[in-house]
mmCIF file of C-alpha atoms and ligand atoms in Angstrom:
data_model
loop_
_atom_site.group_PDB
_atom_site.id
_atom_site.type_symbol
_atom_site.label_atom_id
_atom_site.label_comp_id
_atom_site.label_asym_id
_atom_site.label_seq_id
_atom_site.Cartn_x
_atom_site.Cartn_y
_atom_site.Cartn_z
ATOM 1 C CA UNK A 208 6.594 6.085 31.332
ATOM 2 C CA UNK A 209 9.842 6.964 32.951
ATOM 3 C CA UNK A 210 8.166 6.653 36.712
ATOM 4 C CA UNK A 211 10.181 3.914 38.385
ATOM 5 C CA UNK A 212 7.541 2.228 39.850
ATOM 6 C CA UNK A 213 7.196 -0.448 37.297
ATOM 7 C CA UNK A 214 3.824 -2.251 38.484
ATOM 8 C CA UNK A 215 1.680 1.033 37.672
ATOM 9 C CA UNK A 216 2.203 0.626 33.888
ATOM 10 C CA UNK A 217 -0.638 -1.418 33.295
ATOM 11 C CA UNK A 218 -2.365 -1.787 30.246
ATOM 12 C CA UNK A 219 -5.025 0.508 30.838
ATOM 13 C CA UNK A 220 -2.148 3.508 31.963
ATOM 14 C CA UNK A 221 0.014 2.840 28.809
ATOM 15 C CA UNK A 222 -2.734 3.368 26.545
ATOM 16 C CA UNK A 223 -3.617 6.747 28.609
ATOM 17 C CA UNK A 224 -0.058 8.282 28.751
ATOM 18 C CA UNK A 225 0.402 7.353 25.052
ATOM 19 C CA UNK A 226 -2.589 8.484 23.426
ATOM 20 C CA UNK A 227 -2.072 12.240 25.643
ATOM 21 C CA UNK A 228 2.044 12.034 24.445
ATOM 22 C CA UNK A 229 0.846 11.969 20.838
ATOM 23 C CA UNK A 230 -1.899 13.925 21.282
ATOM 24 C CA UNK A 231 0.285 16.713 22.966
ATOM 25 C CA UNK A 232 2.387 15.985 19.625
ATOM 26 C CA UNK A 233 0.067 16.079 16.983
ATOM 27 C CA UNK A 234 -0.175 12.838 16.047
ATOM 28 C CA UNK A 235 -3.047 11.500 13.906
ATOM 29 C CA UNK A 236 -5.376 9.279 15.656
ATOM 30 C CA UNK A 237 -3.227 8.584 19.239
ATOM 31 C CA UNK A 238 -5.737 6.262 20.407
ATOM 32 C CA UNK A 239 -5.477 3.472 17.616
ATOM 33 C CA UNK A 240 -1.324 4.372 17.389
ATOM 34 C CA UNK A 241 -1.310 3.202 21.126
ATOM 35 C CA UNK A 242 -3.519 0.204 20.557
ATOM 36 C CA UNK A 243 -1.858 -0.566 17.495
ATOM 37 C CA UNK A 244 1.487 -0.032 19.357
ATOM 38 C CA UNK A 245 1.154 -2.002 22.203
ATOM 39 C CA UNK A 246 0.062 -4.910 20.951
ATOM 40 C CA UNK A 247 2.701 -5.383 18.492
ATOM 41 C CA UNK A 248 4.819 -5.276 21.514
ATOM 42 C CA UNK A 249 3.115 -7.689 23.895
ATOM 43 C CA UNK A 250 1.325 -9.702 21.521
ATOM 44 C CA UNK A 251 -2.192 -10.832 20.490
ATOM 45 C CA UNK A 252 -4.862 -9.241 18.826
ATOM 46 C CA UNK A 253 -5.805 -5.026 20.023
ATOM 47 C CA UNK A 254 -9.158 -6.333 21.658
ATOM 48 C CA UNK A 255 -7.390 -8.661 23.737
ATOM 49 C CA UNK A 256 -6.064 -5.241 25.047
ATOM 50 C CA UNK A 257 -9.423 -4.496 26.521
ATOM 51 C CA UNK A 258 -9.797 -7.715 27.891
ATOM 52 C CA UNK A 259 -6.821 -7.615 30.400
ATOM 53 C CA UNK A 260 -6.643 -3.388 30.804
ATOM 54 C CA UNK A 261 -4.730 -4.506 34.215
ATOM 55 C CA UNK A 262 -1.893 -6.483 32.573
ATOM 56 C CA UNK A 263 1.210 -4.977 34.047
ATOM 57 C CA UNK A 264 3.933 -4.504 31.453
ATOM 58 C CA UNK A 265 7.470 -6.021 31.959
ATOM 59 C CA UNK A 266 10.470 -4.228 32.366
ATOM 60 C CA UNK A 267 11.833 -5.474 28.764
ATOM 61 C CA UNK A 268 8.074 -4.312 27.306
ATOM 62 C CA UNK A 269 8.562 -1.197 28.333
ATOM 63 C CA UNK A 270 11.590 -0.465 26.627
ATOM 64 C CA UNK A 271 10.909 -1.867 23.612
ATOM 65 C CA UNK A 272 7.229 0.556 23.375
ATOM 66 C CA UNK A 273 9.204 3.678 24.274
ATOM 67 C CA UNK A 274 11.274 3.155 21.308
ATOM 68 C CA UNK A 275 8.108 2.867 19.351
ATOM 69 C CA UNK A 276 6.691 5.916 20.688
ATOM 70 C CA UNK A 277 9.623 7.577 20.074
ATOM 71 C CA UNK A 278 9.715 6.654 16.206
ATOM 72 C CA UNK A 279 6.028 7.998 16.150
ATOM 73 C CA UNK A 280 6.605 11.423 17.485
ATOM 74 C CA UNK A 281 9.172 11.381 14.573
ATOM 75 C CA UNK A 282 6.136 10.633 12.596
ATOM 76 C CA UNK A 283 7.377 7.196 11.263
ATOM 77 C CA UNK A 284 4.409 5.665 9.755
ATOM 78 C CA UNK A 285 2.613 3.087 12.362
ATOM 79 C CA UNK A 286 3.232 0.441 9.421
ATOM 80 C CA UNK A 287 6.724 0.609 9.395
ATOM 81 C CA UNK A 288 7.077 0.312 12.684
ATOM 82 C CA UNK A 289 4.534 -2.477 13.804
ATOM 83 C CA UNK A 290 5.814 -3.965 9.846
ATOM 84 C CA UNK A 291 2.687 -4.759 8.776
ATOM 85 C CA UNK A 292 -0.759 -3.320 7.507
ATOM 86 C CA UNK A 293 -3.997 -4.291 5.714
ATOM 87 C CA UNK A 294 -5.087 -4.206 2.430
ATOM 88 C CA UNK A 295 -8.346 -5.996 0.778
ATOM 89 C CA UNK A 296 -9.322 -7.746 3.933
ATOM 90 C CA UNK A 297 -5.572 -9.342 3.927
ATOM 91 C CA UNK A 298 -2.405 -9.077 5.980
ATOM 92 C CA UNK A 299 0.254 -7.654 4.274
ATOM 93 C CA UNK A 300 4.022 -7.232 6.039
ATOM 94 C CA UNK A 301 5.450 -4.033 5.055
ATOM 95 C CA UNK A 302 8.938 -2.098 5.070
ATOM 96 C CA UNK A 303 10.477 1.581 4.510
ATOM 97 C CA UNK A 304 11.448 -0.327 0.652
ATOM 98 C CA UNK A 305 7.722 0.162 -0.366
ATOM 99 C CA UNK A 306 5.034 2.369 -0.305
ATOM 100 C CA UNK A 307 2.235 1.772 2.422
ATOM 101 C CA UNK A 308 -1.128 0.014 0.698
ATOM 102 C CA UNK A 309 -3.926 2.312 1.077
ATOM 103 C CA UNK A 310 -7.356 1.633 0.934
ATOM 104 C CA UNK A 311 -8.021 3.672 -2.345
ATOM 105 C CA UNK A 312 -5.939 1.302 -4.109
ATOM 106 C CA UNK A 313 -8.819 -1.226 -3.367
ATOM 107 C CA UNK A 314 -10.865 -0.203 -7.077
ATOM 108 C CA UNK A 315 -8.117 -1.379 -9.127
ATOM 109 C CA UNK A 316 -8.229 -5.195 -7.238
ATOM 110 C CA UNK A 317 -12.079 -4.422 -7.668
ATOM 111 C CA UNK A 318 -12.199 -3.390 -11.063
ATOM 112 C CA UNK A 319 -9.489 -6.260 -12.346
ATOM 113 C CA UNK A 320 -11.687 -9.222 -10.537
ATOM 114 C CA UNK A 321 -14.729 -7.399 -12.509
ATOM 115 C CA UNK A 322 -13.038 -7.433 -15.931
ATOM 116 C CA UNK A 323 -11.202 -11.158 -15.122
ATOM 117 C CA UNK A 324 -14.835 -12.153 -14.621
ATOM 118 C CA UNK A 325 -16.864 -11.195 -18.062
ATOM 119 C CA UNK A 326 -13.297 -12.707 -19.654
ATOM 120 C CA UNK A 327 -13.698 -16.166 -21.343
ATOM 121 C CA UNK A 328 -9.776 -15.940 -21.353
ATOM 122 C CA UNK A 329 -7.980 -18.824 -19.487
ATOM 123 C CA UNK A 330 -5.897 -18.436 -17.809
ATOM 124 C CA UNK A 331 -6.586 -14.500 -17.349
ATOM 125 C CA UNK A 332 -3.023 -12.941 -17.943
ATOM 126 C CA UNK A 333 -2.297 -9.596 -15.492
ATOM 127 C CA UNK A 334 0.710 -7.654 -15.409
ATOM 128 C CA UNK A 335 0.985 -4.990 -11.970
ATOM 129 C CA UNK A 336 3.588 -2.791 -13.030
ATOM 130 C CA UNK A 337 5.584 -1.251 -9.648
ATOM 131 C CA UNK A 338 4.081 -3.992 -7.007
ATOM 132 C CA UNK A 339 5.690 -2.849 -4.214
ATOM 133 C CA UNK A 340 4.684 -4.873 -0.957
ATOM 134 C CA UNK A 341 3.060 -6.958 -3.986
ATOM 135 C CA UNK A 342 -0.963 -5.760 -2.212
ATOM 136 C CA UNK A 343 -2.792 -5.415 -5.372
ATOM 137 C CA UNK A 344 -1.068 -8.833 -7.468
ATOM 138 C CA UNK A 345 -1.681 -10.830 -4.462
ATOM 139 C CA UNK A 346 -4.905 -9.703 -3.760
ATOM 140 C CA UNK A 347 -5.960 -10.489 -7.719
ATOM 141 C CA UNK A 348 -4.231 -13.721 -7.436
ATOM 142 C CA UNK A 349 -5.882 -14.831 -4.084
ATOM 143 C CA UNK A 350 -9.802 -13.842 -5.116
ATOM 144 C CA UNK A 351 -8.898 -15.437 -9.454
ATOM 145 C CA UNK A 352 -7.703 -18.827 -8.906
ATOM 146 C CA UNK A 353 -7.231 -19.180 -13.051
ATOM 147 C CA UNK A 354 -4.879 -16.178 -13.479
ATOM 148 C CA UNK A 355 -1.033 -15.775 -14.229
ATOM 149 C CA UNK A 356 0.520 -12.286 -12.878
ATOM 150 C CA UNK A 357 3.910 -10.909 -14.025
ATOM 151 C CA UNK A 358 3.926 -8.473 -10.865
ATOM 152 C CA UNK A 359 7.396 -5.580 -11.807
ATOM 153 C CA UNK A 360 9.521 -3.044 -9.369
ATOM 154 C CA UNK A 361 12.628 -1.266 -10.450
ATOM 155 C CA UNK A 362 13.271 -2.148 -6.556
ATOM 156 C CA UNK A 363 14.921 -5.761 -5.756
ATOM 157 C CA UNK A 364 14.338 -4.752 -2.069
ATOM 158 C CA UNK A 365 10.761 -4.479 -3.068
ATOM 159 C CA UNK A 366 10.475 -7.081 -4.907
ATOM 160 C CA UNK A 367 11.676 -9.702 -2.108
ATOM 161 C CA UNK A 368 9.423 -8.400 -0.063
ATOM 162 C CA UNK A 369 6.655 -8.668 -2.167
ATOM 163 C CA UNK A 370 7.594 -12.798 -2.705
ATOM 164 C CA UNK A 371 7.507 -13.133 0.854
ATOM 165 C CA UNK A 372 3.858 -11.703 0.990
ATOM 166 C CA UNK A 373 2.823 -13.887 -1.629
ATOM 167 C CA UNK A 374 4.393 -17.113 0.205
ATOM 168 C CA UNK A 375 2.653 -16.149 2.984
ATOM 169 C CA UNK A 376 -0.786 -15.980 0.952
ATOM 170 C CA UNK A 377 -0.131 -19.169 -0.490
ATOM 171 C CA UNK A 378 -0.262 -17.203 -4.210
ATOM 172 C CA UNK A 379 3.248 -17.829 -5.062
ATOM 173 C CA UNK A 380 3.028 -20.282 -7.727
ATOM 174 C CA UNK A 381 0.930 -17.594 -9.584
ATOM 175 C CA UNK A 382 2.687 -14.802 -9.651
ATOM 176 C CA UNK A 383 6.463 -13.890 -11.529
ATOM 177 C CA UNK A 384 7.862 -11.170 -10.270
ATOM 178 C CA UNK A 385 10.634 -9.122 -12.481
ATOM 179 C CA UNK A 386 13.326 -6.711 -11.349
ATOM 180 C CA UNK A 387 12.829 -3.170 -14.283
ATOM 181 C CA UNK A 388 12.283 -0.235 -15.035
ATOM 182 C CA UNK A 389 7.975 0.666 -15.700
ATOM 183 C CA UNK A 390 6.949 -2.038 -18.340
ATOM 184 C CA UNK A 391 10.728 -2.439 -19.810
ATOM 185 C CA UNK A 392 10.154 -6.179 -18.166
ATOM 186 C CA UNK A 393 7.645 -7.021 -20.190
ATOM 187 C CA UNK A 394 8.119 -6.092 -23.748
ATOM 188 C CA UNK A 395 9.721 -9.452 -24.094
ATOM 189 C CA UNK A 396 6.483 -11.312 -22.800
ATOM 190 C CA UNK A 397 3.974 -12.279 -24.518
ATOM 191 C CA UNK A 398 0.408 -10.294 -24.159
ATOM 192 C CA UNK A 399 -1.492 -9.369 -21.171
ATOM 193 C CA UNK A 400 -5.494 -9.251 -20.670
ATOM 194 C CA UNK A 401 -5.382 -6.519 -18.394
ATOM 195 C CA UNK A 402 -2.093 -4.323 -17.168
ATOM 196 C CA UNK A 403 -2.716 -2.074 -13.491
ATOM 197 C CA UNK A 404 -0.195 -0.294 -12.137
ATOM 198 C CA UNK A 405 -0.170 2.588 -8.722
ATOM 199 C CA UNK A 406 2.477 4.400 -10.179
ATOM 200 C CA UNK A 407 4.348 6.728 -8.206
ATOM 201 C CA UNK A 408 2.332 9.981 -9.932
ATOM 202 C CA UNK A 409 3.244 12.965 -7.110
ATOM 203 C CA UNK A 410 4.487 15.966 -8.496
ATOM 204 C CA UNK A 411 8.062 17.876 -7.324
ATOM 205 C CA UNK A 412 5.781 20.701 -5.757
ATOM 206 C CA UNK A 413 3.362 18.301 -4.540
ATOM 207 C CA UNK A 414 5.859 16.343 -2.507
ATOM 208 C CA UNK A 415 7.377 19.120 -0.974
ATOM 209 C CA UNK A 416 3.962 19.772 0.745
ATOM 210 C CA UNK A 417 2.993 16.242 1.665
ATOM 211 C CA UNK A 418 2.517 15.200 5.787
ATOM 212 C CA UNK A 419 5.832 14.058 7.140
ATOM 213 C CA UNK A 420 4.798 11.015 8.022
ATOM 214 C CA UNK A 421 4.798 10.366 4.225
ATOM 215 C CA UNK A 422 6.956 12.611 2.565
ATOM 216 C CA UNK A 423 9.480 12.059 5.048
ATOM 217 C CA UNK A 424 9.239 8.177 5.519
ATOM 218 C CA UNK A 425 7.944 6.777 2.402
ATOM 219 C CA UNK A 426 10.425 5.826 -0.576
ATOM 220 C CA UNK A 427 10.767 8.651 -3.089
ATOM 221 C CA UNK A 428 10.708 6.199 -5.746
ATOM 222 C CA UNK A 429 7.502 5.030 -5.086
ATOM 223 C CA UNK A 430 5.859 8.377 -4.619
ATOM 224 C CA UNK A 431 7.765 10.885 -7.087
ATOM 225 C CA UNK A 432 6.319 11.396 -10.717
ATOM 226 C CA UNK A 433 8.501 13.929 -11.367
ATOM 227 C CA UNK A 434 8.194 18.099 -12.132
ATOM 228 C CA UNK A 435 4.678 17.416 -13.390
ATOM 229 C CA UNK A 436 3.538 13.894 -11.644
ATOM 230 C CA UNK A 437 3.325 12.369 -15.238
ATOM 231 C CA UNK A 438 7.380 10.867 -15.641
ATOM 232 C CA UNK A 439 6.459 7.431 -15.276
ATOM 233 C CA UNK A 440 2.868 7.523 -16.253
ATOM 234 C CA UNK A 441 3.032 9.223 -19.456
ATOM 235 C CA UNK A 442 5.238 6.541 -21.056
ATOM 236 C CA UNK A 443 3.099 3.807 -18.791
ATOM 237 C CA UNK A 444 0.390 5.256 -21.651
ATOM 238 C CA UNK A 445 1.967 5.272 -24.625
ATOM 239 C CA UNK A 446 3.466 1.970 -24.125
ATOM 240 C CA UNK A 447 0.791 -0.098 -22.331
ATOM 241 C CA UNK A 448 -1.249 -1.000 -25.603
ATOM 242 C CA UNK A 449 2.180 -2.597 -26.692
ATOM 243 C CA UNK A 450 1.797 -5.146 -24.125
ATOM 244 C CA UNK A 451 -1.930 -5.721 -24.057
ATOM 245 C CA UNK A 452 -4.076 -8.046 -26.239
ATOM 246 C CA UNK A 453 -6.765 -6.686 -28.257
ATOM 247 C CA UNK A 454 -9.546 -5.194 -25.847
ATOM 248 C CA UNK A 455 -7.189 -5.683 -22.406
ATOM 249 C CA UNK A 456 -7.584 -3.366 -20.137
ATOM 250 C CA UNK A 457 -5.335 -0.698 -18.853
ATOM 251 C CA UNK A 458 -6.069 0.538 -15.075
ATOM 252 C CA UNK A 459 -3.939 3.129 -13.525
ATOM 253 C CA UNK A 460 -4.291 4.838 -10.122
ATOM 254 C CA UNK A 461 -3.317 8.971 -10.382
ATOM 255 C CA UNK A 462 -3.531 11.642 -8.466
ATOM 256 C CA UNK A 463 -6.826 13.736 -9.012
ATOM 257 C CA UNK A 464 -4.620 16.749 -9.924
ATOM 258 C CA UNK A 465 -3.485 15.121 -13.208
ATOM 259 C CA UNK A 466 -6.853 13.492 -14.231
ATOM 260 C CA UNK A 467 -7.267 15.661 -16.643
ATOM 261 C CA UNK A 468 -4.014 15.517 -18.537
ATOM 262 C CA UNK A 469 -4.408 11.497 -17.923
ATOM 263 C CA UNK A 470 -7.577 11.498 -20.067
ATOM 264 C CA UNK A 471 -5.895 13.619 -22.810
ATOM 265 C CA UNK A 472 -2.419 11.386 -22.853
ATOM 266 C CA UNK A 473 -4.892 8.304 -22.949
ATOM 267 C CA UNK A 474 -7.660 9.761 -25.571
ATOM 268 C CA UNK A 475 -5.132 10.837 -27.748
ATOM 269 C CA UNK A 476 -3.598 7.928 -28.603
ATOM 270 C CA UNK A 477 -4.325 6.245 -31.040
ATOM 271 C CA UNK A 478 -4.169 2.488 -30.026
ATOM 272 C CA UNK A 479 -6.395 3.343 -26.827
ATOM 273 C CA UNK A 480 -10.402 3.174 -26.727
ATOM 274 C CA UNK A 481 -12.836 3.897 -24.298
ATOM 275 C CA UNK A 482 -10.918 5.899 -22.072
ATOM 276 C CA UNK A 483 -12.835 6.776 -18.845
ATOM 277 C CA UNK A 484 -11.744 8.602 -15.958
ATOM 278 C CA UNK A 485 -12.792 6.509 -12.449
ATOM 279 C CA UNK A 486 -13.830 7.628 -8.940
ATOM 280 C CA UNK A 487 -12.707 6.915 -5.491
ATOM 281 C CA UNK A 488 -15.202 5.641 -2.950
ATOM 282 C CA UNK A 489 -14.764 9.797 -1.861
ATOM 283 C CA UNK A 490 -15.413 10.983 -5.237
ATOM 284 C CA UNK A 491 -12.415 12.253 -6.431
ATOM 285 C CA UNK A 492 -11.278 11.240 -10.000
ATOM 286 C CA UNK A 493 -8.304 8.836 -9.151
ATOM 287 C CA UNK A 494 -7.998 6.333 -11.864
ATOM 288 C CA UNK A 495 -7.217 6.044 -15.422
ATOM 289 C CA UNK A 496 -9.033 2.735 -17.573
ATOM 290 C CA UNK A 497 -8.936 2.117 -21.321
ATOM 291 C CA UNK A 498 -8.342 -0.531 -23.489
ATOM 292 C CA UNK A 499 -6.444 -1.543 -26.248
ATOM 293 C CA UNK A 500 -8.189 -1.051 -29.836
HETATM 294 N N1 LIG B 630 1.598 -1.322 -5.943
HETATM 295 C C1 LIG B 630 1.956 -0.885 -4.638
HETATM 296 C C2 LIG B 630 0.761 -0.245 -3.950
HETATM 297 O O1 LIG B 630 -0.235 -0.048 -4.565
HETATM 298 C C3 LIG B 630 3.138 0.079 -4.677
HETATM 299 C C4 LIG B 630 2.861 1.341 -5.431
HETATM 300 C C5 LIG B 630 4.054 2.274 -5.546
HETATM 301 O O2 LIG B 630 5.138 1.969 -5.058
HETATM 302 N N2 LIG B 630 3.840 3.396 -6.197
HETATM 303 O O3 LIG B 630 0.786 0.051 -2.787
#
């Protein structure tokens, strides 16, 4: 991309010297990086890429994708840099406050419109402790029109970026969000029918060994559980039936290496009841769902 001749960099040549850079770089997936790239910088959707491969990139374009490209190579998430990604069909911006949405956290949107649905309860009272970008509160509140979400993160940064994804979904007037620590916020409030929560759940060891375009990019706060993955969700257990009304549901997202612990913490206690361990759509155990006696 540093050739001088400026009309060559067409469409069609900055998605070919891209996709080789990060390829030569070890990026993951080069060709949808470019895509994804390029049309944050010139606009539009990424098939109208393939509709106009000849487009010839201005002068001002140009600089502004090489220091995108450049940011990649560093392995800064895609996300971060095109500030936005997708979660449940919906358009959510995003920033280097909050954890990326993934896909996996899907089942607990699935599993809280399942539960919100054999409930008589009205309105259907949620709490999503740690919301981050807000993905999984607004998704609830945008598919449950009669539900009232309390959505939590110890981050304010967080937090205003999670209102500003709920203004843009129109889900606003639905959703409270608090500034606190875990479920601190909500010992003051009255009841919930069901409580979810992605908790940051990695383990020390664990996030020494994650891929750098996580471990070094993504907040700490949102990923680290501590020595043994469990600092944040072992009290999320033991206090979540404190908050919930009889028979509300508890839904927590872990990591597959502390299932098994989860389902003790959860089966032990007293106040919890049908405690079941929960799939991915790959079929690794990676959520925790009870409820309240
Ligand atoms: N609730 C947000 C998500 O699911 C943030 C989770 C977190 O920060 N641990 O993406």
């Amino acid at each position: 991309m540093t050739q001088t001749n400026t009309e060559h960099w067409t469409t069609r040549r900055l998605l070919e010297w891209m996709t080789a850079h990060f390829e030569s770089n070890l990026i993951e997936s080069p060709r949808l990086i470019s895509e994804m790239l390029l049309t944050h910088v010139i606009g539009g959707q990424r098939i109208d890429l393939y509709a106009n491969v000849d487009r010839v990139a201005t002068d001002t374009e140009r600089e502004t994708l090489r220091s995108c490209v450049k940011r990649t190579i560093e392995h800064e998430p895609v996300q971060y840099i095109v500030g936005n990604t997708w979660f449940y069909g919906m358009e959510f911006q995003v920033d280097s406050s909050t954890l990326i949405p993934r896909t996996c956290t899907e089942t607990i949107v699935e599993q809280t419109l399942h539960f919100a649905k054999l409930s008589t309860t009205s309105p259907f009272r949620i709490a999503d402790i740690g919301t981050g970008t807000g993905c999984i509160a607004i998704t609830i509140a945008a598919n449950l029109s009669d539900c009232e979400i309390v959505a939590t993160d110890i981050s304010q940064d967080a937090l205003l970026l999670a209102e500003k994804n709920a203004e843009k979904h129109g889900v606003q007037k639905r959703i409270t969000y608090i500034q606190g620590n875990c479920i601190e916020p909500l010992s003051s409030l009255p009841p919930f029918d069901l409580l979810c929560s992605n908790p940051p759940y990695i383990s020390d060891p664990e996030i020494a060994a994650l891929e750098p375009n996580v471990g070094k990019w993504e907040p700490k706060l949102a990923l680290s559980g501590g020595s043994d993955g469990l600092s944040i969700i072992r009290p999320l257990i033991q206090s979540a039936p404190n908050c919930l009304v009889e028979g509300g549901v508890l839904l927590v997202e872990i990591a597959t290496s502390i299932a098994g612990t989860c389902l003790e913490l959860a089966s032990s206690n007293p106040t919890l009841k049908d405690v079941k361990i929960l799939r991915d759509r790959f079929g690794d155990d990676r959520f925790l769902r009870a409820k309240k006696c």
